[in-house]
Amino acid sequence: QIQLVVSGGGSVQNGESLRLSCTASGETYNKYARANCMGWFRQFPGKQREGVAAIDSDSTTEYSDSVKGRFAVSKDNGKNTAYLQMNNLRPDDTAIYYCAVKIGFCSPADGGGWPNVNVFGYWAQGTQVTVSS
């Protein structure tokens, strides 16, 4: 099993920053600690969950076009923790943010990887991020 705990959400003003953390634990995570993808997703009211960013165990990163240049994903393998640094936040970033883990690469050569939510088998509880204008 893999347990994920997210922290760092909150309310900020337009243009400010937040950092989310996602810490993984569990026997399955330890087994695949060097072969997993940690993804960040968000969900707007009434919309489907969408990919924001992702990072492989080797620190290869992926970003959605909507956050590229503003958000940065990183990982501390020693702490089993991934971070999502969100800079220059805008009101349209307001959403519930989730982290998730899939075993294997974020974007495997045969396709079917991030940002497809269905390939991520382990999810944390969401955290609310609210950006006011």
Short mmCIF file of N, CA and C in Angstrom, two decimals:
data_model
loop_
_atom_site.label_atom_id
_atom_site.label_comp_id
_atom_site.label_asym_id
_atom_site.label_seq_id
_atom_site.Cartn_x
_atom_site.Cartn_y
_atom_site.Cartn_z
N GLN A 1 0.83 -1.19 0.00
CA GLN A 1 0.00 0.00 0.00
C GLN A 1 0.87 1.25 0.00
N ILE A 2 0.28 2.33 -0.45
CA ILE A 2 0.95 3.63 -0.43
C ILE A 2 0.01 4.62 0.23
N GLN A 3 0.53 5.29 1.24
CA GLN A 3 -0.21 6.37 1.88
C GLN A 3 0.42 7.70 1.48
N LEU A 4 -0.44 8.65 1.19
CA LEU A 4 0.01 9.98 0.76
C LEU A 4 -0.64 11.02 1.64
N VAL A 5 0.16 11.96 2.09
CA VAL A 5 -0.35 13.06 2.91
C VAL A 5 0.08 14.38 2.29
N VAL A 6 -0.90 15.22 2.02
CA VAL A 6 -0.64 16.52 1.41
C VAL A 6 -0.77 17.62 2.45
N SER A 7 0.06 18.61 2.33
CA SER A 7 -0.06 19.79 3.18
C SER A 7 0.33 21.02 2.39
N GLY A 8 -0.07 22.18 2.90
CA GLY A 8 0.38 23.44 2.31
C GLY A 8 -0.65 24.26 1.59
N GLY A 9 -1.88 23.79 1.51
CA GLY A 9 -2.90 24.59 0.84
C GLY A 9 -3.27 25.81 1.68
N GLY A 10 -4.08 26.67 1.11
CA GLY A 10 -4.51 27.85 1.84
C GLY A 10 -5.06 28.91 0.92
N SER A 11 -5.18 30.12 1.48
CA SER A 11 -5.72 31.25 0.73
C SER A 11 -4.65 32.33 0.58
N VAL A 12 -4.49 32.82 -0.63
CA VAL A 12 -3.51 33.87 -0.91
C VAL A 12 -4.12 34.89 -1.85
N GLN A 13 -3.39 35.98 -2.05
CA GLN A 13 -3.81 37.02 -2.97
C GLN A 13 -3.19 36.77 -4.35
N ASN A 14 -3.80 37.36 -5.34
CA ASN A 14 -3.30 37.29 -6.71
C ASN A 14 -1.82 37.67 -6.76
N GLY A 15 -1.01 36.82 -7.39
CA GLY A 15 0.41 37.08 -7.53
C GLY A 15 1.28 36.49 -6.43
N GLU A 16 0.67 35.99 -5.38
CA GLU A 16 1.45 35.40 -4.29
C GLU A 16 1.80 33.94 -4.58
N SER A 17 2.48 33.33 -3.62
CA SER A 17 2.99 31.98 -3.81
C SER A 17 2.51 31.04 -2.70
N LEU A 18 2.50 29.77 -3.01
CA LEU A 18 2.24 28.71 -2.05
C LEU A 18 3.10 27.51 -2.42
N ARG A 19 3.43 26.70 -1.44
CA ARG A 19 4.11 25.45 -1.72
C ARG A 19 3.33 24.30 -1.09
N LEU A 20 3.02 23.33 -1.92
CA LEU A 20 2.36 22.12 -1.46
C LEU A 20 3.40 21.02 -1.29
N SER A 21 3.18 20.18 -0.29
CA SER A 21 4.04 19.03 -0.05
C SER A 21 3.21 17.76 -0.08
N CYS A 22 3.80 16.70 -0.56
CA CYS A 22 3.13 15.40 -0.61
C CYS A 22 4.13 14.35 -0.15
N THR A 23 3.85 13.73 0.99
CA THR A 23 4.76 12.74 1.56
C THR A 23 4.16 11.35 1.43
N ALA A 24 4.97 10.44 0.91
CA ALA A 24 4.53 9.07 0.67
C ALA A 24 5.12 8.13 1.70
N SER A 25 4.38 7.09 2.00
CA SER A 25 4.88 6.06 2.90
C SER A 25 4.19 4.75 2.55
N GLY A 26 4.67 3.68 3.14
CA GLY A 26 4.06 2.39 2.92
C GLY A 26 4.99 1.40 2.25
N GLU A 27 4.66 0.15 2.41
CA GLU A 27 5.51 -0.93 1.92
C GLU A 27 5.65 -0.88 0.40
N THR A 28 4.53 -0.64 -0.28
CA THR A 28 4.59 -0.61 -1.74
C THR A 28 5.43 0.56 -2.23
N TYR A 29 5.30 1.70 -1.58
CA TYR A 29 6.11 2.84 -2.00
C TYR A 29 7.59 2.56 -1.79
N ASN A 30 7.92 1.99 -0.65
CA ASN A 30 9.32 1.68 -0.38
C ASN A 30 9.88 0.72 -1.42
N LYS A 31 9.05 -0.22 -1.86
CA LYS A 31 9.49 -1.19 -2.86
C LYS A 31 9.77 -0.51 -4.20
N TYR A 32 8.97 0.50 -4.54
CA TYR A 32 9.10 1.18 -5.82
C TYR A 32 9.60 2.61 -5.68
N ALA A 33 10.35 2.85 -4.63
CA ALA A 33 10.79 4.22 -4.35
C ALA A 33 11.61 4.82 -5.49
N ARG A 34 12.31 3.98 -6.24
CA ARG A 34 13.13 4.47 -7.33
C ARG A 34 12.47 4.28 -8.69
N ALA A 35 11.21 3.91 -8.68
CA ALA A 35 10.51 3.64 -9.94
C ALA A 35 9.06 4.06 -9.84
N ASN A 36 8.85 5.32 -9.52
CA ASN A 36 7.47 5.79 -9.44
C ASN A 36 7.39 7.21 -9.95
N CYS A 37 6.17 7.62 -10.17
CA CYS A 37 5.88 8.98 -10.62
C CYS A 37 4.95 9.61 -9.60
N MET A 38 5.29 10.81 -9.15
CA MET A 38 4.39 11.54 -8.27
C MET A 38 3.78 12.68 -9.08
N GLY A 39 2.48 12.69 -9.15
CA GLY A 39 1.78 13.67 -9.95
C GLY A 39 0.95 14.62 -9.11
N TRP A 40 0.82 15.83 -9.60
CA TRP A 40 -0.05 16.83 -8.98
C TRP A 40 -1.21 17.09 -9.94
N PHE A 41 -2.39 17.13 -9.35
CA PHE A 41 -3.60 17.35 -10.12
C PHE A 41 -4.43 18.41 -9.42
N ARG A 42 -5.39 18.97 -10.14
CA ARG A 42 -6.32 19.89 -9.50
C ARG A 42 -7.70 19.68 -10.09
N GLN A 43 -8.68 20.10 -9.33
CA GLN A 43 -10.06 19.93 -9.76
C GLN A 43 -10.84 21.20 -9.47
N PHE A 44 -11.41 21.76 -10.54
CA PHE A 44 -12.27 22.92 -10.40
C PHE A 44 -13.69 22.44 -10.16
N PRO A 45 -14.52 23.26 -9.51
CA PRO A 45 -15.91 22.85 -9.26
C PRO A 45 -16.63 22.45 -10.54
N GLY A 46 -17.21 21.28 -10.53
CA GLY A 46 -17.97 20.81 -11.67
C GLY A 46 -17.14 20.32 -12.84
N LYS A 47 -15.82 20.25 -12.65
CA LYS A 47 -14.93 19.82 -13.73
C LYS A 47 -14.21 18.53 -13.35
N GLN A 48 -13.65 17.89 -14.36
CA GLN A 48 -12.85 16.70 -14.09
C GLN A 48 -11.47 17.09 -13.59
N ARG A 49 -10.88 16.19 -12.86
CA ARG A 49 -9.54 16.41 -12.35
C ARG A 49 -8.57 16.52 -13.53
N GLU A 50 -7.61 17.46 -13.43
CA GLU A 50 -6.66 17.65 -14.51
C GLU A 50 -5.24 17.67 -13.98
N GLY A 51 -4.32 17.27 -14.83
CA GLY A 51 -2.92 17.23 -14.44
C GLY A 51 -2.31 18.61 -14.36
N VAL A 52 -1.48 18.82 -13.37
CA VAL A 52 -0.77 20.09 -13.19
C VAL A 52 0.71 19.90 -13.45
N ALA A 53 1.30 18.92 -12.78
CA ALA A 53 2.73 18.65 -12.91
C ALA A 53 3.00 17.24 -12.43
N ALA A 54 4.16 16.74 -12.80
CA ALA A 54 4.54 15.40 -12.36
C ALA A 54 6.05 15.29 -12.35
N ILE A 55 6.55 14.36 -11.53
CA ILE A 55 7.99 14.17 -11.43
C ILE A 55 8.30 12.71 -11.23
N ASP A 56 9.25 12.23 -12.02
CA ASP A 56 9.72 10.86 -11.91
C ASP A 56 10.71 10.73 -10.76
N SER A 57 11.05 9.51 -10.42
CA SER A 57 12.06 9.27 -9.39
C SER A 57 13.41 9.82 -9.79
N ASP A 58 13.66 9.92 -11.09
CA ASP A 58 14.94 10.48 -11.55
C ASP A 58 14.84 11.99 -11.76
N SER A 59 13.72 12.58 -11.27
CA SER A 59 13.50 14.03 -11.30
C SER A 59 13.15 14.59 -12.66
N THR A 60 12.84 13.75 -13.61
CA THR A 60 12.27 14.24 -14.87
C THR A 60 10.89 14.83 -14.58
N THR A 61 10.63 16.02 -15.13
CA THR A 61 9.38 16.71 -14.79
C THR A 61 8.49 16.92 -16.01
N GLU A 62 7.21 17.09 -15.73
CA GLU A 62 6.21 17.40 -16.75
C GLU A 62 5.32 18.49 -16.20
N TYR A 63 4.82 19.35 -17.09
CA TYR A 63 3.94 20.43 -16.66
C TYR A 63 2.80 20.61 -17.66
N SER A 64 1.67 21.02 -17.14
CA SER A 64 0.60 21.43 -18.04
C SER A 64 0.93 22.83 -18.56
N ASP A 65 0.42 23.15 -19.72
CA ASP A 65 0.71 24.45 -20.32
C ASP A 65 0.22 25.60 -19.44
N SER A 66 -0.84 25.37 -18.69
CA SER A 66 -1.44 26.44 -17.90
C SER A 66 -0.57 26.87 -16.72
N VAL A 67 0.37 26.04 -16.31
CA VAL A 67 1.20 26.38 -15.15
C VAL A 67 2.68 26.48 -15.50
N LYS A 68 3.03 26.13 -16.72
CA LYS A 68 4.44 26.15 -17.11
C LYS A 68 5.02 27.55 -16.92
N GLY A 69 6.16 27.62 -16.27
CA GLY A 69 6.79 28.90 -16.01
C GLY A 69 6.38 29.54 -14.70
N ARG A 70 5.30 29.05 -14.09
CA ARG A 70 4.84 29.59 -12.80
C ARG A 70 4.98 28.57 -11.67
N PHE A 71 4.74 27.32 -11.98
CA PHE A 71 4.81 26.26 -10.99
C PHE A 71 6.09 25.45 -11.20
N ALA A 72 6.61 24.90 -10.12
CA ALA A 72 7.78 24.03 -10.20
C ALA A 72 7.58 22.83 -9.29
N VAL A 73 7.81 21.67 -9.84
CA VAL A 73 7.69 20.44 -9.06
C VAL A 73 9.09 19.93 -8.75
N SER A 74 9.27 19.46 -7.54
CA SER A 74 10.57 18.91 -7.13
C SER A 74 10.32 17.74 -6.20
N LYS A 75 11.40 17.07 -5.86
CA LYS A 75 11.24 15.86 -5.05
C LYS A 75 12.46 15.66 -4.18
N ASP A 76 12.23 15.26 -2.95
CA ASP A 76 13.30 14.88 -2.03
C ASP A 76 13.13 13.39 -1.79
N ASN A 77 13.92 12.59 -2.50
CA ASN A 77 13.77 11.15 -2.39
C ASN A 77 14.07 10.64 -0.99
N GLY A 78 14.97 11.33 -0.30
CA GLY A 78 15.31 10.92 1.06
C GLY A 78 14.14 11.07 2.02
N LYS A 79 13.26 12.02 1.73
CA LYS A 79 12.09 12.25 2.57
C LYS A 79 10.81 11.69 1.96
N ASN A 80 10.94 11.04 0.81
CA ASN A 80 9.75 10.51 0.11
C ASN A 80 8.70 11.60 -0.10
N THR A 81 9.16 12.78 -0.40
CA THR A 81 8.27 13.94 -0.49
C THR A 81 8.45 14.67 -1.81
N ALA A 82 7.32 15.00 -2.42
CA ALA A 82 7.32 15.85 -3.60
C ALA A 82 6.73 17.20 -3.22
N TYR A 83 7.20 18.22 -3.93
CA TYR A 83 6.75 19.58 -3.65
C TYR A 83 6.20 20.20 -4.93
N LEU A 84 5.23 21.05 -4.76
CA LEU A 84 4.72 21.85 -5.86
C LEU A 84 4.82 23.31 -5.44
N GLN A 85 5.82 23.99 -5.96
CA GLN A 85 5.98 25.42 -5.69
C GLN A 85 5.14 26.18 -6.70
N MET A 86 4.19 26.93 -6.19
CA MET A 86 3.26 27.66 -7.06
C MET A 86 3.50 29.14 -6.89
N ASN A 87 4.03 29.76 -7.93
CA ASN A 87 4.34 31.18 -7.92
C ASN A 87 3.38 31.95 -8.82
N ASN A 88 3.30 33.24 -8.58
CA ASN A 88 2.44 34.10 -9.40
C ASN A 88 1.04 33.49 -9.55
N LEU A 89 0.49 33.11 -8.43
CA LEU A 89 -0.84 32.49 -8.46
C LEU A 89 -1.89 33.47 -8.95
N ARG A 90 -2.87 32.92 -9.63
CA ARG A 90 -3.96 33.71 -10.21
C ARG A 90 -5.30 33.17 -9.69
N PRO A 91 -6.34 33.98 -9.72
CA PRO A 91 -7.64 33.48 -9.27
C PRO A 91 -8.10 32.21 -10.00
N ASP A 92 -7.71 32.06 -11.27
CA ASP A 92 -8.14 30.85 -11.98
C ASP A 92 -7.31 29.62 -11.62
N ASP A 93 -6.39 29.77 -10.67
CA ASP A 93 -5.71 28.60 -10.09
C ASP A 93 -6.48 28.04 -8.90
N THR A 94 -7.52 28.74 -8.49
CA THR A 94 -8.32 28.29 -7.35
C THR A 94 -8.95 26.93 -7.65
N ALA A 95 -8.63 25.95 -6.80
CA ALA A 95 -9.09 24.58 -7.03
C ALA A 95 -8.71 23.73 -5.83
N ILE A 96 -9.15 22.50 -5.85
CA ILE A 96 -8.66 21.51 -4.90
C ILE A 96 -7.50 20.79 -5.57
N TYR A 97 -6.39 20.74 -4.88
CA TYR A 97 -5.18 20.13 -5.43
C TYR A 97 -4.94 18.77 -4.78
N TYR A 98 -4.53 17.83 -5.61
CA TYR A 98 -4.27 16.47 -5.16
C TYR A 98 -2.88 16.03 -5.60
N CYS A 99 -2.28 15.15 -4.83
CA CYS A 99 -1.11 14.45 -5.34
C CYS A 99 -1.45 12.98 -5.45
N ALA A 100 -0.73 12.31 -6.30
CA ALA A 100 -0.99 10.91 -6.58
C ALA A 100 0.29 10.23 -7.03
N VAL A 101 0.30 8.94 -6.92
CA VAL A 101 1.46 8.15 -7.30
C VAL A 101 1.06 7.05 -8.29
N LYS A 102 1.89 6.88 -9.31
CA LYS A 102 1.77 5.71 -10.17
C LYS A 102 3.11 4.98 -10.15
N ILE A 103 3.05 3.69 -10.25
CA ILE A 103 4.27 2.90 -10.32
C ILE A 103 4.77 2.97 -11.76
N GLY A 104 6.07 3.23 -11.90
CA GLY A 104 6.63 3.35 -13.23
C GLY A 104 6.82 4.80 -13.62
N PHE A 105 7.27 5.01 -14.85
CA PHE A 105 7.56 6.36 -15.32
C PHE A 105 6.29 7.18 -15.48
N CYS A 106 6.47 8.51 -15.34
CA CYS A 106 5.33 9.40 -15.57
C CYS A 106 4.82 9.26 -16.99
N SER A 107 5.73 9.23 -17.93
CA SER A 107 5.34 9.13 -19.34
C SER A 107 6.08 7.97 -19.98
N PRO A 108 5.61 6.77 -19.84
CA PRO A 108 6.29 5.61 -20.42
C PRO A 108 6.27 5.68 -21.93
N ALA A 109 7.24 4.98 -22.52
CA ALA A 109 7.40 5.03 -23.97
C ALA A 109 6.18 4.51 -24.71
N ASP A 110 5.44 3.62 -24.07
CA ASP A 110 4.28 3.05 -24.73
C ASP A 110 3.02 3.85 -24.50
N GLY A 111 3.17 5.06 -23.92
CA GLY A 111 2.03 5.93 -23.69
C GLY A 111 1.24 5.56 -22.46
N GLY A 112 0.16 6.28 -22.21
CA GLY A 112 -0.71 5.94 -21.11
C GLY A 112 -0.27 6.46 -19.76
N GLY A 113 0.57 7.48 -19.74
CA GLY A 113 1.05 8.03 -18.47
C GLY A 113 0.37 9.32 -18.10
N TRP A 114 1.07 10.13 -17.31
CA TRP A 114 0.58 11.44 -16.92
C TRP A 114 0.27 12.23 -18.18
N PRO A 115 -0.85 13.01 -18.21
CA PRO A 115 -1.71 13.40 -17.10
C PRO A 115 -3.00 12.57 -16.95
N ASN A 116 -2.97 11.36 -17.47
CA ASN A 116 -4.15 10.50 -17.35
C ASN A 116 -4.38 10.12 -15.89
N VAL A 117 -5.44 10.59 -15.29
CA VAL A 117 -5.69 10.34 -13.87
C VAL A 117 -5.91 8.86 -13.60
N ASN A 118 -6.38 8.13 -14.60
CA ASN A 118 -6.74 6.74 -14.39
C ASN A 118 -5.54 5.82 -14.20
N VAL A 119 -4.34 6.29 -14.53
CA VAL A 119 -3.16 5.43 -14.35
C VAL A 119 -2.50 5.65 -13.01
N PHE A 120 -3.01 6.58 -12.25
CA PHE A 120 -2.49 6.84 -10.91
C PHE A 120 -3.35 6.07 -9.91
N GLY A 121 -2.73 5.11 -9.23
CA GLY A 121 -3.50 4.23 -8.38
C GLY A 121 -3.60 4.65 -6.93
N TYR A 122 -2.80 5.63 -6.55
CA TYR A 122 -2.75 6.03 -5.14
C TYR A 122 -2.93 7.54 -5.05
N TRP A 123 -3.86 7.96 -4.21
CA TRP A 123 -4.23 9.36 -4.12
C TRP A 123 -4.23 9.85 -2.69
N ALA A 124 -3.81 11.10 -2.53
CA ALA A 124 -3.92 11.77 -1.24
C ALA A 124 -5.26 12.48 -1.16
N GLN A 125 -5.59 12.91 0.02
CA GLN A 125 -6.75 13.78 0.16
C GLN A 125 -6.42 15.11 -0.52
N GLY A 126 -7.43 15.82 -0.95
CA GLY A 126 -7.18 17.09 -1.61
C GLY A 126 -6.94 18.20 -0.61
N THR A 127 -6.33 19.26 -1.12
CA THR A 127 -6.12 20.45 -0.31
C THR A 127 -6.60 21.67 -1.11
N GLN A 128 -7.31 22.54 -0.45
CA GLN A 128 -7.90 23.68 -1.13
C GLN A 128 -6.87 24.79 -1.31
N VAL A 129 -6.79 25.30 -2.51
CA VAL A 129 -5.99 26.49 -2.80
C VAL A 129 -6.96 27.55 -3.33
N THR A 130 -6.98 28.69 -2.66
CA THR A 130 -7.87 29.78 -3.05
C THR A 130 -7.04 31.02 -3.31
N VAL A 131 -7.22 31.60 -4.48
CA VAL A 131 -6.48 32.81 -4.85
C VAL A 131 -7.49 33.92 -5.08
N SER A 132 -7.35 34.98 -4.31
CA SER A 132 -8.28 36.10 -4.41
C SER A 132 -7.68 37.22 -5.26
N SER A 133 -8.55 37.91 -5.96
CA SER A 133 -8.08 39.01 -6.81
C SER A 133 -7.97 40.30 -6.03
#
